[in-house]
Each structure stands twice: as structure tokens, then as C-alpha cells.
mmCIF file of C-alpha atoms in Angstrom:
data_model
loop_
_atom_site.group_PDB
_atom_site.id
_atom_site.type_symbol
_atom_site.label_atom_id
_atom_site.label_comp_id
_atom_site.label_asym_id
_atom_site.label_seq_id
_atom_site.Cartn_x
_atom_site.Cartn_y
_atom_site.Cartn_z
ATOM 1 C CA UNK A 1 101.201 106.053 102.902
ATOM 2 C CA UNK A 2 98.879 108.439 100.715
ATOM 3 C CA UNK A 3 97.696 110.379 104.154
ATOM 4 C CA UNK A 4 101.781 110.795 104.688
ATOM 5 C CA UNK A 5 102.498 111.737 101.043
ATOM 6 C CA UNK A 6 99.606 114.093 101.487
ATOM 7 C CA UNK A 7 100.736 115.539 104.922
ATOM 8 C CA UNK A 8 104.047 116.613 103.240
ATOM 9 C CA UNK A 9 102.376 118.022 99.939
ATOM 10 C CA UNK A 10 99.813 120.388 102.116
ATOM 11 C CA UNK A 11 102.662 120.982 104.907
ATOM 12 C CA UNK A 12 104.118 123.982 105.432
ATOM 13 C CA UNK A 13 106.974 123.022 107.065
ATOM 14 C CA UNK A 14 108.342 122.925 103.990
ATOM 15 C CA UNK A 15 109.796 125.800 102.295
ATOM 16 C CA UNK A 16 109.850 124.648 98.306
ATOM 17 C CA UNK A 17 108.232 122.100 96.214
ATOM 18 C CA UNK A 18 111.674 120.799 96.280
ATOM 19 C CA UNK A 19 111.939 120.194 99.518
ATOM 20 C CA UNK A 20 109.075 118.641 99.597
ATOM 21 C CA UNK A 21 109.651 116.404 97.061
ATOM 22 C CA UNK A 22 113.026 115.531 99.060
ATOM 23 C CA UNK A 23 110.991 114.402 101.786
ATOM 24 C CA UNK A 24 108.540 112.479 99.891
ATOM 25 C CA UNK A 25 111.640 110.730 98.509
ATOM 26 C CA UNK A 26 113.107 109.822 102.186
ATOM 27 C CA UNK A 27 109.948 108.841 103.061
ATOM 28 C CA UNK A 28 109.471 105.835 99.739
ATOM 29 C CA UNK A 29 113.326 104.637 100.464
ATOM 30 C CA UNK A 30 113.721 103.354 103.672
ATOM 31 C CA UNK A 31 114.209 99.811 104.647
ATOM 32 C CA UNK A 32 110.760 100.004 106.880
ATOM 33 C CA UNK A 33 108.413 102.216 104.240
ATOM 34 C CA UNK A 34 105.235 100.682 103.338
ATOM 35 C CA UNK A 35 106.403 101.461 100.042
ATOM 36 C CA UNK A 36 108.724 98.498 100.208
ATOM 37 C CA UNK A 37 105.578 96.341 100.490
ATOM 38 C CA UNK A 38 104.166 97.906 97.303
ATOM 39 C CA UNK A 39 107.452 96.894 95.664
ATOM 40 C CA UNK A 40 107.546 93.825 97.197
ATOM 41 C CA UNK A 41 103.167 93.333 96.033
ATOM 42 C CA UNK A 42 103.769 94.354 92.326
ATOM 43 C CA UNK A 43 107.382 91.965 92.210
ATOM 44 C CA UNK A 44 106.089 88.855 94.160
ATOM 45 C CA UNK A 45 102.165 88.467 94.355
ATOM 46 C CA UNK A 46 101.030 89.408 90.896
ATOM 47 C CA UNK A 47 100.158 85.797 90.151
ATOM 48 C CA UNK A 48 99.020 85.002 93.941
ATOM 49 C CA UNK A 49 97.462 87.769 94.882
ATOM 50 C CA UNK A 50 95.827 89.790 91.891
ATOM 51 C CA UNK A 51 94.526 92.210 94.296
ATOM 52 C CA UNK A 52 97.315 93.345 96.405
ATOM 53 C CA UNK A 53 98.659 93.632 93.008
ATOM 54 C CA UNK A 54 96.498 96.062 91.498
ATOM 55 C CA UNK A 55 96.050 98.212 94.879
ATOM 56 C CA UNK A 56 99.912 98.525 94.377
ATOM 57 C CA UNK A 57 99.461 99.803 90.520
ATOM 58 C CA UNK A 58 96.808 101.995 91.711
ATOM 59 C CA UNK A 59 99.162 103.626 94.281
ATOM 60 C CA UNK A 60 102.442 103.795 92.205
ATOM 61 C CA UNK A 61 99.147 105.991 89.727
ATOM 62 C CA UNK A 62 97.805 108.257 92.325
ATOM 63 C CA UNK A 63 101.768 109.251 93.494
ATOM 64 C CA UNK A 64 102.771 109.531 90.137
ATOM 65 C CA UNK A 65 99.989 112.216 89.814
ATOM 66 C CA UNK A 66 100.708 113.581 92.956
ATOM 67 C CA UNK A 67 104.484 113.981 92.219
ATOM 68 C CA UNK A 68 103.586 115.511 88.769
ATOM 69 C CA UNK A 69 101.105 118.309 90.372
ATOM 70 C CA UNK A 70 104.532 119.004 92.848
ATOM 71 C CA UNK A 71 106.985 118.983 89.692
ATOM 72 C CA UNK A 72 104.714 121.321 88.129
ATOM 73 C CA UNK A 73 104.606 123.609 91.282
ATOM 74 C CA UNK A 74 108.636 123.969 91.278
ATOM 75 C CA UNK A 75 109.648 127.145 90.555
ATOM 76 C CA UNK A 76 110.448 128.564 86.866
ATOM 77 C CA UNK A 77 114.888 128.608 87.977
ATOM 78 C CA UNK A 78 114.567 125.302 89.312
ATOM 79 C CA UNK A 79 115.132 122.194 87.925
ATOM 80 C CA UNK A 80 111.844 120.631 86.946
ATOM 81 C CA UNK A 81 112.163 116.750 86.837
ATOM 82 C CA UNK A 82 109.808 114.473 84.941
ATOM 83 C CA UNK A 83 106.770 112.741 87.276
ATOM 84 C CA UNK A 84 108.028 109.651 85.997
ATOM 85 C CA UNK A 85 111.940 110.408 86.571
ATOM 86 C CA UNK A 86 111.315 110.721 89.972
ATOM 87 C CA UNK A 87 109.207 107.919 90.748
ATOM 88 C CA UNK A 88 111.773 105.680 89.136
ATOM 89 C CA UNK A 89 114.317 107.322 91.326
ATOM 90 C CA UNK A 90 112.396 105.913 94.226
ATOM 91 C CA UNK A 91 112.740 102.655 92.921
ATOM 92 C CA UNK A 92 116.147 102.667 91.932
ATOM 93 C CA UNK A 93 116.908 104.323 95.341
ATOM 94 C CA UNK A 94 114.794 101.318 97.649
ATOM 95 C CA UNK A 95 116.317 98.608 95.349
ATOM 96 C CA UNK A 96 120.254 100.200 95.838
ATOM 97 C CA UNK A 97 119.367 100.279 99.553
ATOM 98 C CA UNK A 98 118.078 96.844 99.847
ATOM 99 C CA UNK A 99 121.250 95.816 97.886
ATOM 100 C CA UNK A 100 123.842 97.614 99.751
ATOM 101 C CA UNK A 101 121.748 97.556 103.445
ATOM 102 C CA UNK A 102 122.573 100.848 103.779
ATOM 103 C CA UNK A 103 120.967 104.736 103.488
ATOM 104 C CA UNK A 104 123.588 106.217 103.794
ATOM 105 C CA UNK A 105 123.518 106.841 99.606
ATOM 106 C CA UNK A 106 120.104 107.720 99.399
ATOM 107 C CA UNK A 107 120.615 111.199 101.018
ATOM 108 C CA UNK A 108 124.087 111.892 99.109
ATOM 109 C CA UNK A 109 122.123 111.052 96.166
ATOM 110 C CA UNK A 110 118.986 113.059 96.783
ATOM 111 C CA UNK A 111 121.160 116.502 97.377
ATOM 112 C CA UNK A 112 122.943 115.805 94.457
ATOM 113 C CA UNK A 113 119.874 115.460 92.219
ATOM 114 C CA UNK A 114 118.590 119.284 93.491
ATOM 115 C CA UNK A 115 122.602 120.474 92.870
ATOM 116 C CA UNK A 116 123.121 120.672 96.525
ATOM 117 C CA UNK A 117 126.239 118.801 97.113
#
């Protein structure tokens, strides 16, 4: 998941910070993303499995740096959401889709957030 996050940060397929934080986003909220392991590690196996659990801290860390170096690189007219803002998007976003079984929302959502829609 890091190499992928990675990939997209140092891409340039991308044209804007924004769009790569965009694709960082569809790539956390989907109902197959190792990130719904993470969520399911830090919710579930805390108590089992101590360290699954604190690989899954350590990762929710290192993309909430990552997401605050890309944040940082938006530029100057843009809007410039918090690290942390957008990390809990992801979550809200992968618990709404497990919820509703659908992703449909997730990429309404995510153009309205930029002020695309």
C-alpha cells in the first residue's frame, strides 16, 4: 500500500497535488483496499494481535505524513485541507461504503470536496 501511495505521490500522470490526492483517496476507499485490513487490524485485533495492531498505527503515521507533505504542495488558490481532515475523510468514506455497499458516493463526494461538482 505505501509503494502505491508512493507511485501516485512521485507520478506524473498526475497534473496537481490535488489530483493526486484524489487518487490516493480512491485508492484507501474501496471495498478490496488493503486499507480496509488496516481498519479492520486497528478495530478488531488490538487485544489479539498487538502487532498487526501497531503496524496499522504505524501506517495510518507514515500516510498521514505523506498526505501532509502533498497538502503542503497544493497550490497557494487552492484549497489546502488539513493532513488530518483528509485522512479522516478516508475513514469516514470506507466506513459509508461498507455501510451502504456501494461507491458510487465516494466519487460524488471526492469532487465535491475540490469544488468540482
Amino acid at each position: 500500500l505505501k509503494e502505491e501511495v508512493l507511485a501516485i505521490i512521485y507520478s506524473s500522470c498526475y497534473r496537481t497535488s490535488s489530483d493526486k490526492l484524489k487518487e490516493i483517496i480512491v485508492l484507501h476507499v474501496n471495498f478490496n483496499s488493503l486499507y480496509y485490513l488496516l481498519l479492520k487490524a486497528i478495530f478488531e485485533t488490538k487485544q489479539i494481535y498487538p502487532q498487526a495492531y501497531r503496524i496499522a498505527l504505524e501506517y495510518r503515521k507514515w500516510l498521514l505524513k505523506e498526505l501532509f507533505d502533498l497538502v503542503f504542495s497544493l497550490e497557494a488558490h487552492a484549497l489546502k485541507p488539513d493532513a488530518n481532515l483528509v485522512l479522516n475523510l478516508i475513514d469516514g468514506w470506507m466506513f459509508q461504503i461498507l455501510s451502504s455497499k456501494s461507491l458510487e458516493e465516494r466519487d460524488v463526494v471526492v469532487e465535491r470536496f475540490w469544488g468540482r461538482a
